[in-house]
mmCIF file of C-alpha atoms and ligand atoms in Angstrom:
data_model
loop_
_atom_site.group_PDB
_atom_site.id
_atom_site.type_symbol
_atom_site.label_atom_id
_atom_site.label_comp_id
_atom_site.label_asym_id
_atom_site.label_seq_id
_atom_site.Cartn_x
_atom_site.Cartn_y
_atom_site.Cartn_z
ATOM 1 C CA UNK F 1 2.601 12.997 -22.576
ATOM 2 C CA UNK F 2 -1.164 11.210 -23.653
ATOM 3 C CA UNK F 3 -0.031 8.610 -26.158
ATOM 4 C CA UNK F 4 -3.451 8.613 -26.935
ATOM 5 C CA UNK F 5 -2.676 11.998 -28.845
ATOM 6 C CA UNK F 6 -2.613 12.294 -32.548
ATOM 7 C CA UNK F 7 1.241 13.546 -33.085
ATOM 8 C CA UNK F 8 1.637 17.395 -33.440
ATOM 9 C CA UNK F 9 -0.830 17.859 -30.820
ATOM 10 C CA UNK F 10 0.593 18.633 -27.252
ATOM 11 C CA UNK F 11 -0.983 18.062 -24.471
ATOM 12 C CA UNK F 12 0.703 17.626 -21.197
ATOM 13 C CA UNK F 13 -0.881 14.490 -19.068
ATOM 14 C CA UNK F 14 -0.916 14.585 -14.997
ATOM 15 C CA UNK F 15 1.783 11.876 -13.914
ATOM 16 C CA UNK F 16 0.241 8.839 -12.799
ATOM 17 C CA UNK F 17 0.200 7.105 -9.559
ATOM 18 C CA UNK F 18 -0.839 3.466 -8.799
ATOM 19 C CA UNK F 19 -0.746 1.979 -5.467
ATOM 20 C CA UNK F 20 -2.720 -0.638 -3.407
ATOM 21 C CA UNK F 21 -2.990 -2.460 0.214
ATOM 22 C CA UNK F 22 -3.886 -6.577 0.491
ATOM 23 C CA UNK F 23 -7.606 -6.976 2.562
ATOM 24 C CA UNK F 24 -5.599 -9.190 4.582
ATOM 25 C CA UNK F 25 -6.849 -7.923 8.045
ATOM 26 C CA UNK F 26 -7.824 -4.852 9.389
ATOM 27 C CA UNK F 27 -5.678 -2.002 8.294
ATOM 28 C CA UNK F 28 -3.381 -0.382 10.781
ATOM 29 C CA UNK F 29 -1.881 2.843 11.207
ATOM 30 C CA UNK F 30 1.138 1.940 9.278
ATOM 31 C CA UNK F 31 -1.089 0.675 6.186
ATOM 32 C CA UNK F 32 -2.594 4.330 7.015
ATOM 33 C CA UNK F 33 0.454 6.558 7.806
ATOM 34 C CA UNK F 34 2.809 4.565 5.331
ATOM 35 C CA UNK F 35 0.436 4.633 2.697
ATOM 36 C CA UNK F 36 -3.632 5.708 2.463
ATOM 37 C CA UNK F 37 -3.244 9.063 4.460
ATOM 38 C CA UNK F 38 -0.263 10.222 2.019
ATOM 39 C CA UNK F 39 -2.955 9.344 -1.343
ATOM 40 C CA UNK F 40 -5.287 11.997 -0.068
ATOM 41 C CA UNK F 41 -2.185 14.567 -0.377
ATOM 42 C CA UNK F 42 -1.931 13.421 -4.169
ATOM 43 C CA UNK F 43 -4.990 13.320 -5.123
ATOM 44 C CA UNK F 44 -5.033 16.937 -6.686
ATOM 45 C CA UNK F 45 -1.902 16.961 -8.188
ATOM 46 C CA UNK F 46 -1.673 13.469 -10.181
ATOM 47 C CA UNK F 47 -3.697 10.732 -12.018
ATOM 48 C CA UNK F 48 -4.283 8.574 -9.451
ATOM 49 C CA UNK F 49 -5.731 4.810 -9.712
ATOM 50 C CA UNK F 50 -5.861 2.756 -6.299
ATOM 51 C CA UNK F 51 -6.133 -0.615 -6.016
ATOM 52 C CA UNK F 52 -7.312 -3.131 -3.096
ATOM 53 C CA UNK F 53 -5.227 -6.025 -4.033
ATOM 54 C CA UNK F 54 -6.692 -9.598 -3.101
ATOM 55 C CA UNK F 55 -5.201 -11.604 -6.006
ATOM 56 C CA UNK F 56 -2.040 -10.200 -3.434
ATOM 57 C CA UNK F 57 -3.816 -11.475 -0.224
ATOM 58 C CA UNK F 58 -4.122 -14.986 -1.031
ATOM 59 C CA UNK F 59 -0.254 -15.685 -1.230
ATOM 60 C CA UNK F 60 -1.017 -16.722 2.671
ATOM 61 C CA UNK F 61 -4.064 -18.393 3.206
ATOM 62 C CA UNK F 62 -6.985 -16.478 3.808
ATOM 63 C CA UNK F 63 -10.839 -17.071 5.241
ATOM 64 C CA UNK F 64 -13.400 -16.850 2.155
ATOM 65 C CA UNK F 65 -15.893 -15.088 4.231
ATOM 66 C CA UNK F 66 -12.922 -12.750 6.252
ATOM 67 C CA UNK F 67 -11.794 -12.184 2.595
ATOM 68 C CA UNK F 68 -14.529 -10.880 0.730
ATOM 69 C CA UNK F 69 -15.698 -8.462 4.002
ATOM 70 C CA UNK F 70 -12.225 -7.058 4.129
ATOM 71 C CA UNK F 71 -12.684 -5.817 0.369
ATOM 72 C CA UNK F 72 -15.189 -4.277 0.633
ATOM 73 C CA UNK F 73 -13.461 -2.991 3.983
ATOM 74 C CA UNK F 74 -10.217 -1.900 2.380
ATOM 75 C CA UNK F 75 -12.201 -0.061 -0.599
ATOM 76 C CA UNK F 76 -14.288 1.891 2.357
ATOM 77 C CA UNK F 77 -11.015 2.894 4.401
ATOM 78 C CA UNK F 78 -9.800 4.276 1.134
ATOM 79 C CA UNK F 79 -12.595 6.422 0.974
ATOM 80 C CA UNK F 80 -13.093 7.157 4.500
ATOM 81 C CA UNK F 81 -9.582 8.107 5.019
ATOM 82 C CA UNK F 82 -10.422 11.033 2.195
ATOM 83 C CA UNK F 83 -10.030 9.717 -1.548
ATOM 84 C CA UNK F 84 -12.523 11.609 -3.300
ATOM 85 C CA UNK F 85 -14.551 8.945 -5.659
ATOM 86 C CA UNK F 86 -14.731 11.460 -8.192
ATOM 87 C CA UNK F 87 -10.671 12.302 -8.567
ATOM 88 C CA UNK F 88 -9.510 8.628 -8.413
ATOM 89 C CA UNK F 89 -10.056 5.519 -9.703
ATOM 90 C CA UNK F 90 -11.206 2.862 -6.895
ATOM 91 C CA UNK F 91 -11.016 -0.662 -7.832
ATOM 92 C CA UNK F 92 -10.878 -4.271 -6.719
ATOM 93 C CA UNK F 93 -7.754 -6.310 -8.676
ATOM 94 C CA UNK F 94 -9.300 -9.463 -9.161
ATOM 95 C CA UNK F 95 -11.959 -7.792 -10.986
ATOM 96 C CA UNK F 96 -9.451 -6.472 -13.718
ATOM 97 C CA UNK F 97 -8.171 -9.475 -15.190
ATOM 98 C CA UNK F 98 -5.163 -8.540 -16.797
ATOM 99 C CA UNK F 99 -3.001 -8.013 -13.647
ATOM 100 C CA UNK F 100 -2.770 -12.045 -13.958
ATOM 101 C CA UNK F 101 -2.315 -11.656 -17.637
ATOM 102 C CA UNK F 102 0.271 -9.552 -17.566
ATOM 103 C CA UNK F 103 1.979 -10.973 -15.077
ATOM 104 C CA UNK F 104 1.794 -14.317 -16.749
ATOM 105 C CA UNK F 105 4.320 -12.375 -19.158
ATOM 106 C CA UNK F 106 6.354 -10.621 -16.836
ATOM 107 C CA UNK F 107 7.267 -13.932 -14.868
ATOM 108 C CA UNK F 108 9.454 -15.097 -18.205
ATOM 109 C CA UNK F 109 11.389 -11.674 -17.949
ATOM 110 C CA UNK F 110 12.166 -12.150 -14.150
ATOM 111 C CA UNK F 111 14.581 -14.328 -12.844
ATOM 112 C CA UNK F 112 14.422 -16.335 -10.030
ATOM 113 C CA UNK F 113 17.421 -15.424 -8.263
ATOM 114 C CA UNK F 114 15.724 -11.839 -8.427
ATOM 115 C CA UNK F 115 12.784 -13.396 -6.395
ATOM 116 C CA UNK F 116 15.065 -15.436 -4.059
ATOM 117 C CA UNK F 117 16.549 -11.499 -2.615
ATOM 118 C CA UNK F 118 12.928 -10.530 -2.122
ATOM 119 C CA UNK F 119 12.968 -10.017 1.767
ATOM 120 C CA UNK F 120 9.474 -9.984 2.004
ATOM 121 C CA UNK F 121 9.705 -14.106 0.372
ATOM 122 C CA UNK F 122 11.986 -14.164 3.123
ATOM 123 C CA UNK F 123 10.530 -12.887 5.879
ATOM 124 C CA UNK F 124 6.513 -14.586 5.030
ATOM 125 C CA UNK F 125 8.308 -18.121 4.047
ATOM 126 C CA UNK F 126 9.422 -17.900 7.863
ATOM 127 C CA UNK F 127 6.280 -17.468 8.887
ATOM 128 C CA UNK F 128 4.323 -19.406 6.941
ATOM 129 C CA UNK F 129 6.530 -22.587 6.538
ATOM 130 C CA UNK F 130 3.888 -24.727 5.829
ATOM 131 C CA UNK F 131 3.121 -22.923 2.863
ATOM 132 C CA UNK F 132 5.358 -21.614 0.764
ATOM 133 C CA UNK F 133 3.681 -21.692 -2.692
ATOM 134 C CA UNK F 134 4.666 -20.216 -5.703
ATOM 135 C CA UNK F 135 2.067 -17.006 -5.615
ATOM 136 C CA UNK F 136 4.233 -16.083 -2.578
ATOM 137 C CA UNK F 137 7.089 -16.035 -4.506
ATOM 138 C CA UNK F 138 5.805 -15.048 -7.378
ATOM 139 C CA UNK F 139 4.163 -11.294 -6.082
ATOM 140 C CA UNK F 140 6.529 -9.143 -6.911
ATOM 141 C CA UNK F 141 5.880 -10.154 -10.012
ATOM 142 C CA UNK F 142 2.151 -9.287 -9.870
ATOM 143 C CA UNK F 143 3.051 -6.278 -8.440
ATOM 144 C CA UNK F 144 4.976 -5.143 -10.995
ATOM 145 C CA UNK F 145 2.315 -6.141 -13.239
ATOM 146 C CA UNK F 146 -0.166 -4.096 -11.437
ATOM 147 C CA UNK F 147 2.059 -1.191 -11.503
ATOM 148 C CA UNK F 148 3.019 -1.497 -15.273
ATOM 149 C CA UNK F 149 -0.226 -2.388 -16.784
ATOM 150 C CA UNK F 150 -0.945 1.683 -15.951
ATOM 151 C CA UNK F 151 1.713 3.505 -17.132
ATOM 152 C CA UNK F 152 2.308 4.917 -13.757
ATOM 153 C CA UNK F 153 4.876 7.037 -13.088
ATOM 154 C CA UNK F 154 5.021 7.039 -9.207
ATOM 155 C CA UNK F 155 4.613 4.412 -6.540
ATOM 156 C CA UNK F 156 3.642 5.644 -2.951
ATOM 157 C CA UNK F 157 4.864 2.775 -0.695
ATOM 158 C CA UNK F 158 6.251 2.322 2.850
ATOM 159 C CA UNK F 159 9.789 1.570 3.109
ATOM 160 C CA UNK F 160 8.996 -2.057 3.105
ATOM 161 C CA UNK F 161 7.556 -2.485 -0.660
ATOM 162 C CA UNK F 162 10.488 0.079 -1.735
ATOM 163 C CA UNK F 163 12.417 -3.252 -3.086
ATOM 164 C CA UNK F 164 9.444 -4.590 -4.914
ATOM 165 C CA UNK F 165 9.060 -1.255 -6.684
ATOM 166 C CA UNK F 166 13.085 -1.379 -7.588
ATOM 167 C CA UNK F 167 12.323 -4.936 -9.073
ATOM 168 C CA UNK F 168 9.448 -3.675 -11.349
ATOM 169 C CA UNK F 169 11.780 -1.149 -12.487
ATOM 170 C CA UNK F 170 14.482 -3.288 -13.310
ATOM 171 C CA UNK F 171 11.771 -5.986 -14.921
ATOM 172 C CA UNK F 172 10.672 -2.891 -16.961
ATOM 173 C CA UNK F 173 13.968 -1.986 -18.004
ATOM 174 C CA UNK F 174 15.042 -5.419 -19.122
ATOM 175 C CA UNK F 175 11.596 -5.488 -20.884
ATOM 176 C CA UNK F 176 11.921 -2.211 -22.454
ATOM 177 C CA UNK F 177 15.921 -3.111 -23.712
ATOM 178 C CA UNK F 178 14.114 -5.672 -26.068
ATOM 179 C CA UNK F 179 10.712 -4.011 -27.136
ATOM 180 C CA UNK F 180 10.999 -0.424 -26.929
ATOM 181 C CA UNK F 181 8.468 1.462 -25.859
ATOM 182 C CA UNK F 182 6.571 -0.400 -24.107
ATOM 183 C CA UNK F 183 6.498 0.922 -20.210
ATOM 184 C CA UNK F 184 7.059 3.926 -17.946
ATOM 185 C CA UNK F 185 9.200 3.193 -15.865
ATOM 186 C CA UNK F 186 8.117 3.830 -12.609
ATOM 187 C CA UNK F 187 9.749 5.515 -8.894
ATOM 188 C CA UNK F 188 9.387 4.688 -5.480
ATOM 189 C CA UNK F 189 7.197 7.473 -3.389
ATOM 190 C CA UNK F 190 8.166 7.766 0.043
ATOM 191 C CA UNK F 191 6.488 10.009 2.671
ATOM 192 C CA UNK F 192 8.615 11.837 4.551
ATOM 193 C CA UNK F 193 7.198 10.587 7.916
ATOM 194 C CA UNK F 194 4.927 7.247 8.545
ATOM 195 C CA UNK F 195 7.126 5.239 5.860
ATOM 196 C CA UNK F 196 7.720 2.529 8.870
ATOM 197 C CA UNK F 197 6.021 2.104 11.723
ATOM 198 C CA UNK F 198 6.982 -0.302 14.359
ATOM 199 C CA UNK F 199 5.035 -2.923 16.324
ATOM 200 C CA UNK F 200 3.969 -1.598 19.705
ATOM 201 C CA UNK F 201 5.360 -5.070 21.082
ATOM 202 C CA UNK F 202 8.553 -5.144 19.094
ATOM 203 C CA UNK F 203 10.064 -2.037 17.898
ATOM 204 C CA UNK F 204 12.404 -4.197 16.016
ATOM 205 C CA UNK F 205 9.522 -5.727 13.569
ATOM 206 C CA UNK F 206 7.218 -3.953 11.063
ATOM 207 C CA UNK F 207 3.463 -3.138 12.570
ATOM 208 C CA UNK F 208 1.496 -5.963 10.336
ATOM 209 C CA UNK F 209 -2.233 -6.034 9.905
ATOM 210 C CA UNK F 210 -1.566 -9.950 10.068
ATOM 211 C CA UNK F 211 -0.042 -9.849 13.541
ATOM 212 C CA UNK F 212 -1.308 -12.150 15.791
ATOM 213 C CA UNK F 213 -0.646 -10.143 18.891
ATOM 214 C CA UNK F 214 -3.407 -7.135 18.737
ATOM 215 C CA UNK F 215 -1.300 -5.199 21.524
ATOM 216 C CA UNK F 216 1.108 -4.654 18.652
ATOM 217 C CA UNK F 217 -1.371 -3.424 15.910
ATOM 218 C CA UNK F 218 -3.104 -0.293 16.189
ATOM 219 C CA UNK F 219 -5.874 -0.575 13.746
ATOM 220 C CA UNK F 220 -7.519 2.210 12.053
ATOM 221 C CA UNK F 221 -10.982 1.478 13.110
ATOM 222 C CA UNK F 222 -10.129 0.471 16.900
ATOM 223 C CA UNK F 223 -12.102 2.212 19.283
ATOM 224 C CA UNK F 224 -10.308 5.448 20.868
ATOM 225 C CA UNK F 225 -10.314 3.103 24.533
ATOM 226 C CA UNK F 226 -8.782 0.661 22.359
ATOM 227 C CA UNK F 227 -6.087 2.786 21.042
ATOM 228 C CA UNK F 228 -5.420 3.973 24.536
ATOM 229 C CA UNK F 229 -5.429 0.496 25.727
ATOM 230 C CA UNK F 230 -2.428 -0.674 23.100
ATOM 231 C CA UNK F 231 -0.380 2.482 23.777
ATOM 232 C CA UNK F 232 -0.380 2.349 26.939
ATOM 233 C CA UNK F 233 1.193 -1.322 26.804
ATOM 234 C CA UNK F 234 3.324 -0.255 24.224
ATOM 235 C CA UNK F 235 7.255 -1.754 25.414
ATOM 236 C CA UNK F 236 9.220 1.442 25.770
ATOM 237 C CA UNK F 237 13.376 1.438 26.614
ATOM 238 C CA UNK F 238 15.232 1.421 29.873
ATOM 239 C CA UNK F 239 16.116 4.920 30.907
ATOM 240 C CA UNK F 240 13.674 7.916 30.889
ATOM 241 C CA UNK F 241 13.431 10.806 28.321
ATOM 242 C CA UNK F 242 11.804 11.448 25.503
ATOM 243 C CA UNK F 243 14.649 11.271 23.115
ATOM 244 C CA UNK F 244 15.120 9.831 19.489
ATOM 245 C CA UNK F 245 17.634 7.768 19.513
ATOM 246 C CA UNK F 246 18.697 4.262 18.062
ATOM 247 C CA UNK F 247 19.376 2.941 21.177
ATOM 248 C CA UNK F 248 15.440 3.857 22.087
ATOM 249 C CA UNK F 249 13.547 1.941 19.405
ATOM 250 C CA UNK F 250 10.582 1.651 21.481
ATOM 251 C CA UNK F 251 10.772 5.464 22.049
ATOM 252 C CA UNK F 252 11.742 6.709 18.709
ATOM 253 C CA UNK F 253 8.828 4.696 16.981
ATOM 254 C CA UNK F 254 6.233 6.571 19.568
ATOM 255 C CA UNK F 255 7.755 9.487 18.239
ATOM 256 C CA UNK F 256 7.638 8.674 14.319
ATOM 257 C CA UNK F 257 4.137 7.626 14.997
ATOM 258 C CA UNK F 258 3.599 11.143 16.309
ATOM 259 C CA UNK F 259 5.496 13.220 14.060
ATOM 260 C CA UNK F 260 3.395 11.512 11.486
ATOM 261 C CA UNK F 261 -0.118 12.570 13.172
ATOM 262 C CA UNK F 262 1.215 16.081 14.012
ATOM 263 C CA UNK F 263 3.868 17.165 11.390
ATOM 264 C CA UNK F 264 6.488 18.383 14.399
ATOM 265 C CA UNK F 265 9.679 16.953 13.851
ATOM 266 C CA UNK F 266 11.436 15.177 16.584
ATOM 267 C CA UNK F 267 13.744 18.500 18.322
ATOM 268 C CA UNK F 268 10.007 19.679 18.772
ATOM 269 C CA UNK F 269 9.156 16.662 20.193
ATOM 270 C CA UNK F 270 11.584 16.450 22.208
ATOM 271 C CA UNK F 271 11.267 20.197 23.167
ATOM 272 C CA UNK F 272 7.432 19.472 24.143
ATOM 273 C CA UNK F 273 8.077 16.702 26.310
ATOM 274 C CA UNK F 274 11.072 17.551 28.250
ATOM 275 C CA UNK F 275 11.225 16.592 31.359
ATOM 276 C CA UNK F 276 8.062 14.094 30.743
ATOM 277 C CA UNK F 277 8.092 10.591 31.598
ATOM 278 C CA UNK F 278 7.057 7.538 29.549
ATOM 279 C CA UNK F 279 3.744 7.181 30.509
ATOM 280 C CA UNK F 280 2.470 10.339 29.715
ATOM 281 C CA UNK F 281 4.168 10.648 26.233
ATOM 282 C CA UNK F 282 2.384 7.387 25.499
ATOM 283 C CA UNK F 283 -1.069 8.957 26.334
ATOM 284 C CA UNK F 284 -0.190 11.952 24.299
ATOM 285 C CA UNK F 285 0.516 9.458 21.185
ATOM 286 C CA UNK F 286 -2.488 7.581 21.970
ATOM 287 C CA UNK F 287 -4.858 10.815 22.320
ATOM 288 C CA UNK F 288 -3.925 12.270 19.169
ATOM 289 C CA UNK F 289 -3.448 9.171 17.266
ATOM 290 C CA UNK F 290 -7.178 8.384 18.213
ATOM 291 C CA UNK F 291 -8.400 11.797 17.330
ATOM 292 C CA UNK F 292 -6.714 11.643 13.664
ATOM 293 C CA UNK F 293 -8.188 8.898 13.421
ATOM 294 C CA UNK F 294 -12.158 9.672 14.527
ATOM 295 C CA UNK F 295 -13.392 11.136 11.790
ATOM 296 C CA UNK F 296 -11.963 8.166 9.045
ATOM 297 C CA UNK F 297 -14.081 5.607 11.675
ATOM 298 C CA UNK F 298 -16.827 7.845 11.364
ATOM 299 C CA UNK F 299 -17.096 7.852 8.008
ATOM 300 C CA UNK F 300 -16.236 3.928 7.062
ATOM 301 C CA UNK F 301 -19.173 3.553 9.762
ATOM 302 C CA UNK F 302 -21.357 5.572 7.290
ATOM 303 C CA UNK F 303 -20.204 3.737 4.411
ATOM 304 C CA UNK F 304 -20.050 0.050 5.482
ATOM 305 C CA UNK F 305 -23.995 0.749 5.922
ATOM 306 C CA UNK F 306 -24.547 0.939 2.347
ATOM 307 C CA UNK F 307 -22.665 -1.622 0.602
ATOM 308 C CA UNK F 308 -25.129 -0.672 -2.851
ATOM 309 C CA UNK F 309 -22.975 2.412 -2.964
ATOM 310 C CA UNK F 310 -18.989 0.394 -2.586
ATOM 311 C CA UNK F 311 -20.157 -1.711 -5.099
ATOM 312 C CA UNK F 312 -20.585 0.650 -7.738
ATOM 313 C CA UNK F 313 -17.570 2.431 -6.964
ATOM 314 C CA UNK F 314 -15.533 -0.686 -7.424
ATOM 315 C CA UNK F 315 -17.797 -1.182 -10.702
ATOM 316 C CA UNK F 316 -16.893 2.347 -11.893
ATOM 317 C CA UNK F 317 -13.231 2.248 -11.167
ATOM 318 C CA UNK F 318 -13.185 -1.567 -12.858
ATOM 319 C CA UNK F 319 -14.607 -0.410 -15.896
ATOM 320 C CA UNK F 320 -12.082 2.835 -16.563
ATOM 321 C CA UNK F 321 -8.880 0.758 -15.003
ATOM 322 C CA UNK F 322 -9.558 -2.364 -17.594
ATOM 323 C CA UNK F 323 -9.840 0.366 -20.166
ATOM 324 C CA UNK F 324 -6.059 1.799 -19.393
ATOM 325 C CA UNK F 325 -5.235 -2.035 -18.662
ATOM 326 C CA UNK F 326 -6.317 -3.204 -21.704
ATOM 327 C CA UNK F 327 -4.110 -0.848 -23.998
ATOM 328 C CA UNK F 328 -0.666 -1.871 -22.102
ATOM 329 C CA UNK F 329 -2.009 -5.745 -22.391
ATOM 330 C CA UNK F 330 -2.620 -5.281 -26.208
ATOM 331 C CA UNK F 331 0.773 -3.359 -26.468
ATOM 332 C CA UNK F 332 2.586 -6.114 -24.594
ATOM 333 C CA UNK F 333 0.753 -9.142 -26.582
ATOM 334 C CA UNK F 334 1.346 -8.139 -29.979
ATOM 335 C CA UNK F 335 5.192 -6.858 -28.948
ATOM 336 C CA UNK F 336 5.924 -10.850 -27.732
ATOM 337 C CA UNK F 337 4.131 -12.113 -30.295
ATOM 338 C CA UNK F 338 1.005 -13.315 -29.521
ATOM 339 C CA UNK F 339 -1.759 -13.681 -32.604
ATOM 340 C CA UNK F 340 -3.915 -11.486 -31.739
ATOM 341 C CA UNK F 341 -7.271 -10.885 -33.908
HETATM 342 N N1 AQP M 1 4.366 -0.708 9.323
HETATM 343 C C1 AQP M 1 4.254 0.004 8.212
HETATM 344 N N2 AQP M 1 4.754 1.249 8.142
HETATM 345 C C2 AQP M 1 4.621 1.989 7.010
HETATM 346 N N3 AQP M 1 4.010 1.531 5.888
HETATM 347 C C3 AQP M 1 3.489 0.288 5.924
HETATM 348 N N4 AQP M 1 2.815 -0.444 5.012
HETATM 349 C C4 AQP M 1 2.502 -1.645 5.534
HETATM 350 N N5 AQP M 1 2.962 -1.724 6.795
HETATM 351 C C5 AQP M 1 3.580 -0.539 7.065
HETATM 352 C C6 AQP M 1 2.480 0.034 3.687
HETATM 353 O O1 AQP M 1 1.085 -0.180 3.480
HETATM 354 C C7 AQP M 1 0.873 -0.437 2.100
HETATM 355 C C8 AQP M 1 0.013 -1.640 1.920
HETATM 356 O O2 AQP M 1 0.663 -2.784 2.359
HETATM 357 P P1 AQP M 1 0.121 -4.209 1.935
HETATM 358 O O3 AQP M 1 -1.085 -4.546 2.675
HETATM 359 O O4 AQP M 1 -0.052 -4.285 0.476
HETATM 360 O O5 AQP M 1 1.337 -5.148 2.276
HETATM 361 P P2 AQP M 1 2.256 -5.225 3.505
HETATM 362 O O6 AQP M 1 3.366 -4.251 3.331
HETATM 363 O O7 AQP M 1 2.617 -6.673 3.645
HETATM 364 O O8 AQP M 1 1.338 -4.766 4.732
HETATM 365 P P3 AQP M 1 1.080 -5.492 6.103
HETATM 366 O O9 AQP M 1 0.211 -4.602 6.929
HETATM 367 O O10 AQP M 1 2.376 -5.939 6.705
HETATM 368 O O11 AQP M 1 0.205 -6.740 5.640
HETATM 369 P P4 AQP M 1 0.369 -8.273 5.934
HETATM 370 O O12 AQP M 1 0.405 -8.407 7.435
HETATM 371 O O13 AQP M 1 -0.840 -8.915 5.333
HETATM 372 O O14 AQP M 1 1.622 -8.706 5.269
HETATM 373 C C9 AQP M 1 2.236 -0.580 1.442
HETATM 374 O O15 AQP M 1 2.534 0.621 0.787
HETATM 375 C C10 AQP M 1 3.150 -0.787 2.602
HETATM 376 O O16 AQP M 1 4.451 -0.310 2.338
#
């Protein structure tokens, strides 16, 4: 229900969605598949306010110059990948600056051993040993924050941010047990297919924009040779068949990758491609992958040319999400205690 209404009148509200990707690199199809294609289906249905989340980005360190172009690059694949301008709300974080307020607030209602299970903390403090600061820590935090600060009521994530979105719930609750009132509490959206899509070079690990090694990537804006290229590398299993199976990781994540692009479930995938061998399953993948994914490059080509145009999209969608920020901020200030004038 609109709290904003006057009580007696009833009105129902769309639920509310809130999601976001980190301009840390070039997007790839599981940024795409896990998350941005699967906003377009929402769009209609729900409130939706997306994010491009660079306060998130520089928990590793980032290039000033990479930073700001992947922004605006991020913001463009959201539109190019179908979010109509008109039925969302487009925005840049840092320009809203009560995701670091609130999550100023939400940091003394989280505890650290809840941060310490994090397994992303985990997994990034391996990588980036030599800089483990406290934003990394501290970003499911700001995530919750993010989420929070609009009321939303669903969260479409891949399977990997599924335990962030479980902490913001349980950092709303807690909140919520000692001022009423205050948040939604929000759920997890999963896709059905796409919610995790394995490196082309190990099956075992979670495609990552920040990869190193671009034969494990696909990105969404490589060139169709390029997409061909990384397929066709892509480490399969020993044996033959195109069967999904645990013991064919390399295999099985071809398959989710083309389940997700086609909608046939695996039986039919395995049905089509009987009796085919590796290689030309791979091209299959690779031929429709790059087809889905022509018309999105097409379009961010378009856009990218007229960065006037981004810009006052992100202005737009700054100005109506600090005007829904705002009210939860206010809410949550004068709840804690804070003067306010
Ligand atoms: N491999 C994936 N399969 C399915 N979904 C994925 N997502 C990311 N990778 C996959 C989903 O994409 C959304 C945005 O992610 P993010 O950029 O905010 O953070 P991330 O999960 O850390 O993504 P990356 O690509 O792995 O970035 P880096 O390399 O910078 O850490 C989320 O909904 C995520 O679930």
């Amino acid at each position: 229900m609109d709290q904003t209404l006057k009580e007696g009148q009833i009105e129902e509200r769309k639920k509310r969605i809130f999601s976001g990707v980190q301009p840390s690199g070039n997007l790839t199809i599981g940024n795409y598949l896990g998350a941005i294609r699967n906003w377009t289906f929402l769009q209609d249905a729900y409130d939706c306010i997306y994010c491009v989340v660079n306060e998130h980005a520089i928990t590793v360190r980032q290039n000033p110059a990479d930073l700001r172009r992947q922004t605006y690059e991020t913001l463009a694949v959201y539109i190019a990948a179908g979010l109509d301008v008109s039925k969302n709300v487009l925005f840049i974080q840092s320009h809203v600056p009560a995701h670091a307020e609130l999550a100023w607030v939400l940091n003394c209602y989280t505890m650290f051993g809840e941060l310490s299970r994090m397994t992303q903390f985990k997994d990034k403090s391996a990588k980036h040993s030599d800089n483990i600061n406290a934003g990394l820590f501290d970003y499911p935090v700001l995530m919750a924050a993010d989420i929070l600060l609009y009321q939303a009521d669903l969260v479409p994530v891949g399977i990997d941010q599924k335990q962030h979105v479980e902490l913001c719930r349980d950092i709303a609750v807690r909140f919520n047990q000692i001022y009423p009132d205050t948040f939604t509490i929000p759920e997890p959206y999963l896709s059905k297919t796409g919610k995790k899509i394995m490196s082309l070079q190990d099956p075992a690990r979670k495609m990552s924009k920040s990869d190193e090694n671009e034969n494990a990537t696909v990105r969404i804006l490589d060139s169709k040779d390029t997409i061909l290229r990384k397929f066709k590398r892509a480490v399969t299993d020993s044996g033959s068949g195109i069967v999904y199976s645990e013991d064919k990781p390399g295999i099985s994540n071809l398959m989710s990758i083309y389940s997700a692009f086609t909608g046939k479930d695996y039986p039919e995938i395995e049905a089509e491609f009987a009796g085919s061998g590796y290689g030309d399953f791979k091209m299959a993948v690779g031929e429709t992958c790059a087809d889905a994914l022509a018309p999105v490059r097409q379009r961010f080509d378009e856009l990218m040319k007229d960065k006037g145009y981004l810009e006052s999209v992100a202005k737009q969608g700054a100005e109506t999400a600090s005007r829904i920020a705002s009210r939860t901020l206010s809410k949550v200030y004068r709840k804690v205690g804070f003067v306010t004038f």
